[in-house]
PDB file of N, CA and C in Angstrom:
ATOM      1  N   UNK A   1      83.811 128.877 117.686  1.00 90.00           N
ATOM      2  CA  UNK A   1      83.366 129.278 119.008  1.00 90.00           C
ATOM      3  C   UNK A   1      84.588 129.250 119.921  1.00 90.00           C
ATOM      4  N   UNK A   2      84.782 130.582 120.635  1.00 93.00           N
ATOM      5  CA  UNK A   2      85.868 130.376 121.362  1.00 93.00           C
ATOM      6  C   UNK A   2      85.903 130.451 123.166  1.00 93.00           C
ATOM      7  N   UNK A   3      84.671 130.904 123.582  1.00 95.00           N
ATOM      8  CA  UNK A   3      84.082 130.709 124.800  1.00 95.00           C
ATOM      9  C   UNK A   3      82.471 130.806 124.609  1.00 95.00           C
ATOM     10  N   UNK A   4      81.869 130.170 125.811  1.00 94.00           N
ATOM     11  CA  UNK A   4      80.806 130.263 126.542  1.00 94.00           C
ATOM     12  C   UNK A   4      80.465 131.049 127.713  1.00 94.00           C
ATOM     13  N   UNK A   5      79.670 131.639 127.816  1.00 96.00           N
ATOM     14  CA  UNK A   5      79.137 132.404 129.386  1.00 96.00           C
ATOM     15  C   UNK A   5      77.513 132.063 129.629  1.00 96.00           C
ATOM     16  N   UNK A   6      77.688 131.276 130.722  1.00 95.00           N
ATOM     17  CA  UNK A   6      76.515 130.169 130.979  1.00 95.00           C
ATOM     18  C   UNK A   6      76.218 131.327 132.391  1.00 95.00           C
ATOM     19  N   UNK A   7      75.048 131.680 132.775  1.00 94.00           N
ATOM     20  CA  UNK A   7      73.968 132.508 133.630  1.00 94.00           C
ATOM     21  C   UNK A   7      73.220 131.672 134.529  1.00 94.00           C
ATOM     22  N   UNK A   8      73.097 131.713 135.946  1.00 92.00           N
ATOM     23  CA  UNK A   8      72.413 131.091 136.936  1.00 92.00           C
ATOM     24  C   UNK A   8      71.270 131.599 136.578  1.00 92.00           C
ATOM     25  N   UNK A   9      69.989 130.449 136.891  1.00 87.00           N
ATOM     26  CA  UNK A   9      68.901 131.105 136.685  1.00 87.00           C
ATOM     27  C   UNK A   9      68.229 131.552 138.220  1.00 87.00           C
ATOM     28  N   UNK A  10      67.863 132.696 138.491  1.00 78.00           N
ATOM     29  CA  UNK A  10      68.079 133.293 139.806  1.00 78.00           C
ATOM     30  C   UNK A  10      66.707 134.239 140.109  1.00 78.00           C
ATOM     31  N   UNK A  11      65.989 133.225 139.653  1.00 78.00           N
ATOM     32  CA  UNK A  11      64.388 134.159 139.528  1.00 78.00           C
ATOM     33  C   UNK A  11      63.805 133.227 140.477  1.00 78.00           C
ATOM     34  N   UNK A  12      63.852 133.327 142.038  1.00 75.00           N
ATOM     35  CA  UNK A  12      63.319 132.358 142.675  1.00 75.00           C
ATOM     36  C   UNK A  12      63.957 131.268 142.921  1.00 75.00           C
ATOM     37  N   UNK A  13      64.808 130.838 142.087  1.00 79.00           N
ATOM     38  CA  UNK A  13      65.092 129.199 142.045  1.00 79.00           C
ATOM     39  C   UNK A  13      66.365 128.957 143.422  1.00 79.00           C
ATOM     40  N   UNK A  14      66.283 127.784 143.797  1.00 88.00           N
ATOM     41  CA  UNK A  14      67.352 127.515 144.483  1.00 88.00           C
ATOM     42  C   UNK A  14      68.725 127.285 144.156  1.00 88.00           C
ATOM     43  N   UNK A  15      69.999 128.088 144.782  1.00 89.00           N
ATOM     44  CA  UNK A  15      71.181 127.781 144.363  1.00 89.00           C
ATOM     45  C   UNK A  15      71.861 126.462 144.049  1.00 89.00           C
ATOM     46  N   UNK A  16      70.980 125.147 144.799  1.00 92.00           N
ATOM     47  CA  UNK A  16      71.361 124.385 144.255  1.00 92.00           C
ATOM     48  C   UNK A  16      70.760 123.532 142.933  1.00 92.00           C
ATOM     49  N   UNK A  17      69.861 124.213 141.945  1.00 93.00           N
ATOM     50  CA  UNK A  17      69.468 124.010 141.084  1.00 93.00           C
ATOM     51  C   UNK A  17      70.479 124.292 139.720  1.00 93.00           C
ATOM     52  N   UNK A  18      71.638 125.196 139.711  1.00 94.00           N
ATOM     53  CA  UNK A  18      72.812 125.585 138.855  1.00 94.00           C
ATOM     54  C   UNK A  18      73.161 124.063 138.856  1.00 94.00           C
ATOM     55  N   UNK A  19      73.445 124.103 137.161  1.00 96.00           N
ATOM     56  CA  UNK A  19      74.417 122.843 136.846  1.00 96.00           C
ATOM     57  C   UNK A  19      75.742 123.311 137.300  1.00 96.00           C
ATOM     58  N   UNK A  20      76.339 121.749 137.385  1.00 97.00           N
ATOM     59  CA  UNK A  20      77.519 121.730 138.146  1.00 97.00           C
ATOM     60  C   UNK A  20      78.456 121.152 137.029  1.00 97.00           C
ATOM     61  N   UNK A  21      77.473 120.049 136.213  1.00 97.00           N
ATOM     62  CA  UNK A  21      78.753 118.973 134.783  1.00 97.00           C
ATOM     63  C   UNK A  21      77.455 119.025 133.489  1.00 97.00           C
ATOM     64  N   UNK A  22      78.109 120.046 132.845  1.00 97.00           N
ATOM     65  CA  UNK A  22      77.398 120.114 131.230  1.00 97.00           C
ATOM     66  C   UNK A  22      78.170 119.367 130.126  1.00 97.00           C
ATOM     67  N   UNK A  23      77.972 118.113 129.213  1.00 96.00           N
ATOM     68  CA  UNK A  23      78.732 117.922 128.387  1.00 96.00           C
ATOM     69  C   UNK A  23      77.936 118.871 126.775  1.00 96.00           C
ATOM     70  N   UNK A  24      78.847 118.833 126.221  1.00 96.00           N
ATOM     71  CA  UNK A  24      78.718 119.348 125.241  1.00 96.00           C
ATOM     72  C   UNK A  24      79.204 118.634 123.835  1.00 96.00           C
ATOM     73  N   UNK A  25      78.338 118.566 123.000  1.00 96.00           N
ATOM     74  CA  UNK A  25      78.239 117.907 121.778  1.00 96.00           C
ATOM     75  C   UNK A  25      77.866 118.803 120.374  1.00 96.00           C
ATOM     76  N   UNK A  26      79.344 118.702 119.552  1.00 96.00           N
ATOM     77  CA  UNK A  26      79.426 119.245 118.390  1.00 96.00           C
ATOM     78  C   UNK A  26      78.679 118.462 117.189  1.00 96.00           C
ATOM     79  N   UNK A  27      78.357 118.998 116.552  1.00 95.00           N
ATOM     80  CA  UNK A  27      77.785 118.365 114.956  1.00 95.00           C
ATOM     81  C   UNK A  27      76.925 116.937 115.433  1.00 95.00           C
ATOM     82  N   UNK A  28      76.719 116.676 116.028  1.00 92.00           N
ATOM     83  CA  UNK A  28      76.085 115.859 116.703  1.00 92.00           C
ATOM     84  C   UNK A  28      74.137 115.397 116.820  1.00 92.00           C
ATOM     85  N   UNK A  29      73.939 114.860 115.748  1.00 86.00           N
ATOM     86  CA  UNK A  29      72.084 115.040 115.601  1.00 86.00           C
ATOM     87  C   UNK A  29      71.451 113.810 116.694  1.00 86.00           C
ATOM     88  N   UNK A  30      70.365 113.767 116.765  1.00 86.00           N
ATOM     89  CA  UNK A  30      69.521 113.017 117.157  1.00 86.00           C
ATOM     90  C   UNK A  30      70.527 112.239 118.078  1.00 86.00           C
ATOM     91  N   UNK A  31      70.722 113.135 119.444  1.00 87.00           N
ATOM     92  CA  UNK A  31      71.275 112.517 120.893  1.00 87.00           C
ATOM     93  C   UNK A  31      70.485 112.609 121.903  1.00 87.00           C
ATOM     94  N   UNK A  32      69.418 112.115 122.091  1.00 86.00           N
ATOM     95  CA  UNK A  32      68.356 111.731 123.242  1.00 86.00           C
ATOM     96  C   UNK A  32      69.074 111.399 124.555  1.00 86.00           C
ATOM     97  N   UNK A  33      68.324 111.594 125.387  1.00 86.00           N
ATOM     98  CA  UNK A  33      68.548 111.031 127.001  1.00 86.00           C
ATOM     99  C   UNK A  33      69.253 109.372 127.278  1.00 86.00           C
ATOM    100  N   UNK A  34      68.393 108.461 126.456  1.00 87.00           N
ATOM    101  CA  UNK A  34      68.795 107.304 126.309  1.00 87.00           C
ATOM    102  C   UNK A  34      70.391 106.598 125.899  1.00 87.00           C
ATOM    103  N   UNK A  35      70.779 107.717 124.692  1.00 84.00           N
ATOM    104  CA  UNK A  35      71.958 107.552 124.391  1.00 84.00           C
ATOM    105  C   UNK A  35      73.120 108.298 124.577  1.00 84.00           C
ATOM    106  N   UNK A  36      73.174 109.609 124.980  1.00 87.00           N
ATOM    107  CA  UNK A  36      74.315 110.484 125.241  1.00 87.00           C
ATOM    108  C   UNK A  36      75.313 109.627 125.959  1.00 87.00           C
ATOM    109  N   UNK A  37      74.954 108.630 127.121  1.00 89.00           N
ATOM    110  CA  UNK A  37      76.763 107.972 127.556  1.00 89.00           C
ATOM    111  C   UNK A  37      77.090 107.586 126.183  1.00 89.00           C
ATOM    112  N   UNK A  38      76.437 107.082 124.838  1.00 91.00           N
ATOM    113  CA  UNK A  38      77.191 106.060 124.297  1.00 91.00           C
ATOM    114  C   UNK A  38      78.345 106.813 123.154  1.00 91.00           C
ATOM    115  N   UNK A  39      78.087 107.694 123.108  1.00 92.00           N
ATOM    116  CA  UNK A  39      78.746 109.175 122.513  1.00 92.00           C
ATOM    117  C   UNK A  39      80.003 110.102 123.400  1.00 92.00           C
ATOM    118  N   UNK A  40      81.041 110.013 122.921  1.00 94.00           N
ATOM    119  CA  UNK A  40      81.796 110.845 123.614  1.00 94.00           C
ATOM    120  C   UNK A  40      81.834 112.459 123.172  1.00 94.00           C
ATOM    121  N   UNK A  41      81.711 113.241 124.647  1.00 95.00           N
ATOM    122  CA  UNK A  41      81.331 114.681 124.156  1.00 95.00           C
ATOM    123  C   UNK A  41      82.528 115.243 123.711  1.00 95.00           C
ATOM    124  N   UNK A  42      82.163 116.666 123.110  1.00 96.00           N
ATOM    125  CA  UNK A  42      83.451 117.065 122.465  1.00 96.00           C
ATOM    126  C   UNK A  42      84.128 118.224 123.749  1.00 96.00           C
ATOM    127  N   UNK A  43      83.564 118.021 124.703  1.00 97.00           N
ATOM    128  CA  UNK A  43      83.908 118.778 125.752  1.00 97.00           C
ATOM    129  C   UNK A  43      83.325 118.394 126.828  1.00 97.00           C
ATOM    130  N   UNK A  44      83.364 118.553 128.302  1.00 97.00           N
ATOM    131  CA  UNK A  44      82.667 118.172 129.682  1.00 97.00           C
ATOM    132  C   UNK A  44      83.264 119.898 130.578  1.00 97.00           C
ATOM    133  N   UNK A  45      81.809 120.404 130.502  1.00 98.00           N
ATOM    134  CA  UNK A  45      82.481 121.624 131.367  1.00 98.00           C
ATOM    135  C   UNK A  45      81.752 120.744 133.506  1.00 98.00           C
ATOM    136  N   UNK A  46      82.884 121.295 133.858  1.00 98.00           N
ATOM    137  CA  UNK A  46      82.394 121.092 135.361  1.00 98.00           C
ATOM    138  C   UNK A  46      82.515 122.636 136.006  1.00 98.00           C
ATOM    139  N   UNK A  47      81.610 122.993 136.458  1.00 97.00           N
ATOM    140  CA  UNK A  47      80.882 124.350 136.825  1.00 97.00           C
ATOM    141  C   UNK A  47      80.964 124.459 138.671  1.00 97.00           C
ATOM    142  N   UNK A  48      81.129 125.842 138.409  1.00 95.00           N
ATOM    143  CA  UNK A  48      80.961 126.295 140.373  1.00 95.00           C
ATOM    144  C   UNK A  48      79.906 127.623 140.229  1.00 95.00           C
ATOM    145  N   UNK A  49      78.891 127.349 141.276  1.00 91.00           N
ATOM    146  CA  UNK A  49      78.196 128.529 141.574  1.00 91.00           C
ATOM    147  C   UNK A  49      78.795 129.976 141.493  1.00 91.00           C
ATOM    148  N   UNK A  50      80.593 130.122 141.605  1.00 94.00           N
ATOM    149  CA  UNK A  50      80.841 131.045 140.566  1.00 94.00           C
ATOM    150  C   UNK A  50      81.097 131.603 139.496  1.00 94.00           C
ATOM    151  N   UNK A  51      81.226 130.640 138.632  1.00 96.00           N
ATOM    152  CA  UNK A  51      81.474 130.726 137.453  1.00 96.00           C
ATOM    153  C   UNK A  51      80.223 130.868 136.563  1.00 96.00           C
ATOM    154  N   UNK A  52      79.212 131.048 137.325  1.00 95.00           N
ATOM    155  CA  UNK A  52      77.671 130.744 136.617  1.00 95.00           C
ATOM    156  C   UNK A  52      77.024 132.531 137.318  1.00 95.00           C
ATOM    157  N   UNK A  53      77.752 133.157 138.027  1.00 93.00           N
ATOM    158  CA  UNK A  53      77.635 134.616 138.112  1.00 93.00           C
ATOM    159  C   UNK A  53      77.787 135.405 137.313  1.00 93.00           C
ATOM    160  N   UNK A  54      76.636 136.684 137.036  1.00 92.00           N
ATOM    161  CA  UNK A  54      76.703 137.342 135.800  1.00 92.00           C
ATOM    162  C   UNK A  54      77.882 137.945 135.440  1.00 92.00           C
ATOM    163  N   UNK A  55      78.681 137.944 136.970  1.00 95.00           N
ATOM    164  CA  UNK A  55      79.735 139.538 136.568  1.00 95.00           C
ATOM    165  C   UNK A  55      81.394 137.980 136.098  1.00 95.00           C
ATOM    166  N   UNK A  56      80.804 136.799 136.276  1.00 96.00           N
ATOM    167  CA  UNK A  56      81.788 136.010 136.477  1.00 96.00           C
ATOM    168  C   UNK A  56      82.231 136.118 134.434  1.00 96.00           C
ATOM    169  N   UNK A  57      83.645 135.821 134.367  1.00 96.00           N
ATOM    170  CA  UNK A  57      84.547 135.643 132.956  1.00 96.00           C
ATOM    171  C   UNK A  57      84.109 134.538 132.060  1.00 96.00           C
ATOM    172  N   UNK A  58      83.766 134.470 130.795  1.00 97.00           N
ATOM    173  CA  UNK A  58      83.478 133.716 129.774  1.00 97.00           C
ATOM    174  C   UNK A  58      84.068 132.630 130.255  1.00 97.00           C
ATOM    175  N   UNK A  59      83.676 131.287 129.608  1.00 97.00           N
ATOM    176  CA  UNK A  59      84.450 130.121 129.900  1.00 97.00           C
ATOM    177  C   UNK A  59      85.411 129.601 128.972  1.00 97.00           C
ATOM    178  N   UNK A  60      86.483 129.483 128.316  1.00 96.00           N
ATOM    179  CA  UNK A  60      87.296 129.132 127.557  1.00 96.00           C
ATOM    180  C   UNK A  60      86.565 127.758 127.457  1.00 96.00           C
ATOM    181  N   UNK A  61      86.357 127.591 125.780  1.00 96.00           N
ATOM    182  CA  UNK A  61      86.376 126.078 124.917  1.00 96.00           C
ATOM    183  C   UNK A  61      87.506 125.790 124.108  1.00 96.00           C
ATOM    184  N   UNK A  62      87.720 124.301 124.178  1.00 94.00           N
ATOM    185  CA  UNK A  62      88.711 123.960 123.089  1.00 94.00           C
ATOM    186  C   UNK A  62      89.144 124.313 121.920  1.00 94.00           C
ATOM    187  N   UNK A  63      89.328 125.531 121.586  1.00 90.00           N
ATOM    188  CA  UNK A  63      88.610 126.117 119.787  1.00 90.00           C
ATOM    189  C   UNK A  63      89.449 125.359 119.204  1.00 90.00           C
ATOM    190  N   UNK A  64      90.002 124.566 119.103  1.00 93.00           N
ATOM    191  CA  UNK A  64      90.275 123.437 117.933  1.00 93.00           C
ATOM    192  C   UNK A  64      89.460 122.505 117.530  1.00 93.00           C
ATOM    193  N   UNK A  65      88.333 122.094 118.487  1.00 95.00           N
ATOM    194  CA  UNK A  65      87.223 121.429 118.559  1.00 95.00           C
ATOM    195  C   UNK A  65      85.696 122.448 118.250  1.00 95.00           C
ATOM    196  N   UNK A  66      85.929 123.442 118.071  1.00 94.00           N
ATOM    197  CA  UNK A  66      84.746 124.221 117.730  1.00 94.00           C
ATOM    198  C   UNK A  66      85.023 124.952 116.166  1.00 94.00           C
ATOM    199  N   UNK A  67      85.319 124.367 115.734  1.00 90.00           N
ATOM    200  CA  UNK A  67      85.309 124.591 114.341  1.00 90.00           C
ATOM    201  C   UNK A  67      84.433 124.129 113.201  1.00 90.00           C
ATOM    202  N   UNK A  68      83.982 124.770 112.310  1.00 89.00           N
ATOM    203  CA  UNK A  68      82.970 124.416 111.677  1.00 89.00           C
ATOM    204  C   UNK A  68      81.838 123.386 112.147  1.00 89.00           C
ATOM    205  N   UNK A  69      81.217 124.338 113.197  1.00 92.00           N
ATOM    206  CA  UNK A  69      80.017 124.011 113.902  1.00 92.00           C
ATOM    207  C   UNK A  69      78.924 124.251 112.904  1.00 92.00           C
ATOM    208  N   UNK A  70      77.322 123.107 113.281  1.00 92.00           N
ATOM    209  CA  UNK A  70      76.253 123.378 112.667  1.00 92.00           C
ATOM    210  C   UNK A  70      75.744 123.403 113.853  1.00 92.00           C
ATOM    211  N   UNK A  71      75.946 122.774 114.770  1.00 93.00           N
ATOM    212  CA  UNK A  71      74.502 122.399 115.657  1.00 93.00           C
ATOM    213  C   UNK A  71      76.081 122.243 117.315  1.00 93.00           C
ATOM    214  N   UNK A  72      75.088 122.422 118.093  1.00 94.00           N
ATOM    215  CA  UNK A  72      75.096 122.205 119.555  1.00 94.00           C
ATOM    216  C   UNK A  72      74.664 121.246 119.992  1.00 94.00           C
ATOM    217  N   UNK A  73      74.764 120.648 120.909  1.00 93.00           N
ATOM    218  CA  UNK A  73      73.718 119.714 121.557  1.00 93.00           C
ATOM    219  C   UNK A  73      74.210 119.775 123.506  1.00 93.00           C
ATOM    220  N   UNK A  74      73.403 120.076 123.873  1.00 95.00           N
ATOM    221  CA  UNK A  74      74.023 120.497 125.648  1.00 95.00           C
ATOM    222  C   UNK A  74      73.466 119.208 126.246  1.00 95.00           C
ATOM    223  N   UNK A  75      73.821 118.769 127.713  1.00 95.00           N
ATOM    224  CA  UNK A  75      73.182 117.523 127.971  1.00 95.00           C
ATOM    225  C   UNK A  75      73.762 117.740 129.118  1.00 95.00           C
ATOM    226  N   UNK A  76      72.703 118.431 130.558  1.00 95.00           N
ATOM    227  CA  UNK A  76      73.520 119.127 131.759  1.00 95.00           C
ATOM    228  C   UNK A  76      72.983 117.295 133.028  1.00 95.00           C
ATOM    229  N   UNK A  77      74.110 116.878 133.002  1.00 95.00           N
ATOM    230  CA  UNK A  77      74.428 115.915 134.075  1.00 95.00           C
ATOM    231  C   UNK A  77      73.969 115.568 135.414  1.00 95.00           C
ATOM    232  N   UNK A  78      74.832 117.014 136.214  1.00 96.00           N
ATOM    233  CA  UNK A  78      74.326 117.185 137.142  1.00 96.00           C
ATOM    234  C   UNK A  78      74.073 118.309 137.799  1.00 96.00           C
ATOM    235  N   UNK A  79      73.470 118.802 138.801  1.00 95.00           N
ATOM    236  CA  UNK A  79      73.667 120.626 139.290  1.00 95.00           C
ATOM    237  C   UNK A  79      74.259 120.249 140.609  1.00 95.00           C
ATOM    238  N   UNK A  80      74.445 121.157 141.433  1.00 94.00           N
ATOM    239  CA  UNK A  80      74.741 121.271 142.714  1.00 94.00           C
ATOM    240  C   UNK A  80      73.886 121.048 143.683  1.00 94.00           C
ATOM    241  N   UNK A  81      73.457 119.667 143.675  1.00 94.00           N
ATOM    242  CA  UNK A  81      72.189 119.241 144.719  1.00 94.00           C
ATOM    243  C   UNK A  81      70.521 119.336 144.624  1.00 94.00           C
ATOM    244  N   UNK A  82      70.383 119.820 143.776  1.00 93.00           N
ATOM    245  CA  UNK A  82      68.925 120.537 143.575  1.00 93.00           C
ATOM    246  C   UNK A  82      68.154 118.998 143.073  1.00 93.00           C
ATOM    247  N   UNK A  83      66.529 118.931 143.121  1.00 92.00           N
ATOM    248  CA  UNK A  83      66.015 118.015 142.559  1.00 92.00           C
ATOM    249  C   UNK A  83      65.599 118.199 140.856  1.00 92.00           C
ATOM    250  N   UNK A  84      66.117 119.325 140.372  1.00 92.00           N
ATOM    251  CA  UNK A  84      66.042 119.763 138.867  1.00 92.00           C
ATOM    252  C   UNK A  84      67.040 120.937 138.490  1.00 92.00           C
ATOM    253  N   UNK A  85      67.227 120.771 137.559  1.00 93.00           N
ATOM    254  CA  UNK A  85      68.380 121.937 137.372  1.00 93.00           C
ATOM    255  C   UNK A  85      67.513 122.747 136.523  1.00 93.00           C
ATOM    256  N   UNK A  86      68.514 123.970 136.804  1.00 93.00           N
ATOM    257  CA  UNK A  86      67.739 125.077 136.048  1.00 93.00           C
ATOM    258  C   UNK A  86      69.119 126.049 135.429  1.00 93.00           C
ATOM    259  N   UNK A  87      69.161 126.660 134.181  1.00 93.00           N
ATOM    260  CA  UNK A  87      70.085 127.859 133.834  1.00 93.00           C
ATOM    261  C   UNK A  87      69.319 129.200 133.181  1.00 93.00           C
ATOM    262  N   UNK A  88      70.386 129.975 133.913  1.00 93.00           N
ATOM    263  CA  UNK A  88      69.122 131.245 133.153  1.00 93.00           C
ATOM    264  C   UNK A  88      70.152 131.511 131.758  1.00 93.00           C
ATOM    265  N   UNK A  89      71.177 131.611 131.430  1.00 94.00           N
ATOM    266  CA  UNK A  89      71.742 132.357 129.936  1.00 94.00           C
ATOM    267  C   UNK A  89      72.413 131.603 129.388  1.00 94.00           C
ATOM    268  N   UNK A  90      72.710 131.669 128.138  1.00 96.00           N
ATOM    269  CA  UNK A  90      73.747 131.250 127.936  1.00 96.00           C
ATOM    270  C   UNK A  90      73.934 131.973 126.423  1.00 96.00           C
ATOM    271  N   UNK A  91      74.995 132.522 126.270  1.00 96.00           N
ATOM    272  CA  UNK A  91      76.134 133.060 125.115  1.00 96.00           C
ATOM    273  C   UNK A  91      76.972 132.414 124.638  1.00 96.00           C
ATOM    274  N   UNK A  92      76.990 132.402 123.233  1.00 94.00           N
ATOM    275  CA  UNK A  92      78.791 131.797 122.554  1.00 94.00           C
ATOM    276  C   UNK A  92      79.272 132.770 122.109  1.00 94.00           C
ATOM    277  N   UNK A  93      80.552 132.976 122.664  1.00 95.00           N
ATOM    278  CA  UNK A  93      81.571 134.374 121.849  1.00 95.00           C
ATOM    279  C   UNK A  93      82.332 133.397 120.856  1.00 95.00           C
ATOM    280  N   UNK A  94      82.349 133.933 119.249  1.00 91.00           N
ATOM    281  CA  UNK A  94      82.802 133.251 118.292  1.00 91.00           C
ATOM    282  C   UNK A  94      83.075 134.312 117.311  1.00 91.00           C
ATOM    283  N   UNK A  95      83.440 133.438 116.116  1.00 85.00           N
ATOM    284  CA  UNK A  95      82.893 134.179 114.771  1.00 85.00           C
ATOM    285  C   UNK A  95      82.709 133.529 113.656  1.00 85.00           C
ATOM    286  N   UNK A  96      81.645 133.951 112.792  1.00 80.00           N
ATOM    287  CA  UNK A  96      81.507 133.188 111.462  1.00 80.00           C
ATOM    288  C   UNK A  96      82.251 132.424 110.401  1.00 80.00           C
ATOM    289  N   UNK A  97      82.392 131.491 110.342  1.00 73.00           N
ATOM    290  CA  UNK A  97      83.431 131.310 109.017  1.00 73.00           C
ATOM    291  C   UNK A  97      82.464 132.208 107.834  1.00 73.00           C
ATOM    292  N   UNK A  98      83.258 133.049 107.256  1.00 72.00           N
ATOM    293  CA  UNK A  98      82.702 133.551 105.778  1.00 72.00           C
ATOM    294  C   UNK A  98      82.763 132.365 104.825  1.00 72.00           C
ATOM    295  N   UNK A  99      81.777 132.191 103.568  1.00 70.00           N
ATOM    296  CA  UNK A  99      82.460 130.888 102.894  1.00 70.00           C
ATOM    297  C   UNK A  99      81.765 131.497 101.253  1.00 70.00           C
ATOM    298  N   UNK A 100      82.414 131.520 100.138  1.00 69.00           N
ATOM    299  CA  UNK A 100      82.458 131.863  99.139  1.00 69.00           C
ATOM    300  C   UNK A 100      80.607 131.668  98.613  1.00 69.00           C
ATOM    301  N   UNK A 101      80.275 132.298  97.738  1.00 70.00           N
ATOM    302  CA  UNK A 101      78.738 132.298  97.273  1.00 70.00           C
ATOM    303  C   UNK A 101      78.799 131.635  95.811  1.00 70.00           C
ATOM    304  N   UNK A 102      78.480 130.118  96.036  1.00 70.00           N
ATOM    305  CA  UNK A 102      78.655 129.546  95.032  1.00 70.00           C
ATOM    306  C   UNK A 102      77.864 130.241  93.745  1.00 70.00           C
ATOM    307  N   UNK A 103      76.687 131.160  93.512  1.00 71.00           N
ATOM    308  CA  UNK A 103      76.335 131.664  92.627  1.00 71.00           C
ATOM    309  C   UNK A 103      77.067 132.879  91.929  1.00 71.00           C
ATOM    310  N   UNK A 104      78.186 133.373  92.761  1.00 68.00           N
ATOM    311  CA  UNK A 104      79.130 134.398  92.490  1.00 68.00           C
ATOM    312  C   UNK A 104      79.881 133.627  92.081  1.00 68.00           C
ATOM    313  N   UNK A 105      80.552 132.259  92.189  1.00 64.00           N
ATOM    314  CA  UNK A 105      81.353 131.466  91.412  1.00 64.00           C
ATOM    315  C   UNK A 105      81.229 131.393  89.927  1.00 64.00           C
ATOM    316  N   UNK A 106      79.468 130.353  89.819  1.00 62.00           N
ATOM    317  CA  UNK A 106      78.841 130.058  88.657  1.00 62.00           C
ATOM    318  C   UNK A 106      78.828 131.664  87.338  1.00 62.00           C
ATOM    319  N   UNK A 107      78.343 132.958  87.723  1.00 60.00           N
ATOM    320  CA  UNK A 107      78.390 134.448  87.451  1.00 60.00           C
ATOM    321  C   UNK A 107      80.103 134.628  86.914  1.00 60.00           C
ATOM    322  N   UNK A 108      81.054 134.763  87.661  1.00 56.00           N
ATOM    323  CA  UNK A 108      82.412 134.741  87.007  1.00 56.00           C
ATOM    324  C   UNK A 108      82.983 133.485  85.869  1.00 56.00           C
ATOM    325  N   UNK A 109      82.630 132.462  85.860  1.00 55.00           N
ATOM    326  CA  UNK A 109      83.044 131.414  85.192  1.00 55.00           C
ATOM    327  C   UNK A 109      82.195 131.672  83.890  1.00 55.00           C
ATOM    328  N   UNK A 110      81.193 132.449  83.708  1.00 57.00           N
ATOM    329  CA  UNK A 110      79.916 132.813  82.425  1.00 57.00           C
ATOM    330  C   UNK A 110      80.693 133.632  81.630  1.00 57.00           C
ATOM    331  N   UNK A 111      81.715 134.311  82.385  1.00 56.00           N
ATOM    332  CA  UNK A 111      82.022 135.677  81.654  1.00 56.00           C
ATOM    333  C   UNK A 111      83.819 135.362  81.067  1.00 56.00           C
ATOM    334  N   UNK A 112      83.977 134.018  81.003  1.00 56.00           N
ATOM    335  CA  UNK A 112      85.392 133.591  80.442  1.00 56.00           C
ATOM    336  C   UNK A 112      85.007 133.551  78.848  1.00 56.00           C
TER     337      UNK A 112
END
């Protein structure tokens, strides 16, 4: 994964309902409300009501740290004043690792 483009949600809602501090957690299972401080994220984005505009530029991630991802885990902090936060989109621009088909392995090794 080499950026994010995170979308205000803008159907009614108040501007200060946009998160403002999203951490973000790689490979990371079963991280509930209770425990996310005790976990360090693999990223902390801090956000401005422009950067959360549709026409606004992808967000650059660490891609040394987004490598062989399974899972996400988002955990939005705080917004810009609101009594609940709200987001309307969100995209990852990336690309697949390809990774060999172990049954195409087993198939060539038959035929030695």
């Amino acid at each position: 994964i080499r950026s994010i483009k995170l979308t205000e949600y803008n159907n009614g809602m108040d501007p200060e309902c946009n998160p403002s501090k999203i951490h973000i957690f790689v490979n990371r299972t079963n991280i509930g409300f209770e425990d996310w401080e005790d976990v360090d994220p693999t990223q902390t984005l801090h956000l401005t009501t422009e950067q959360l505009k549709e026409s606004a530029d992808p967000i650059s991630l660490k891609y040394v740290k987004y490598q062989r991802v399974k899972n996400l885990t988002f955990f939005i902090e705080d917004n810009q004043g609101g009594e609940v936060s709200a987001l309307g989109g969100m995209k990852l621009f990336g690309k697949p690792v390809q990774t060999p088909k172990m049954s195409d392995f087993n198939k060539s090794k038959e035929g030695m």
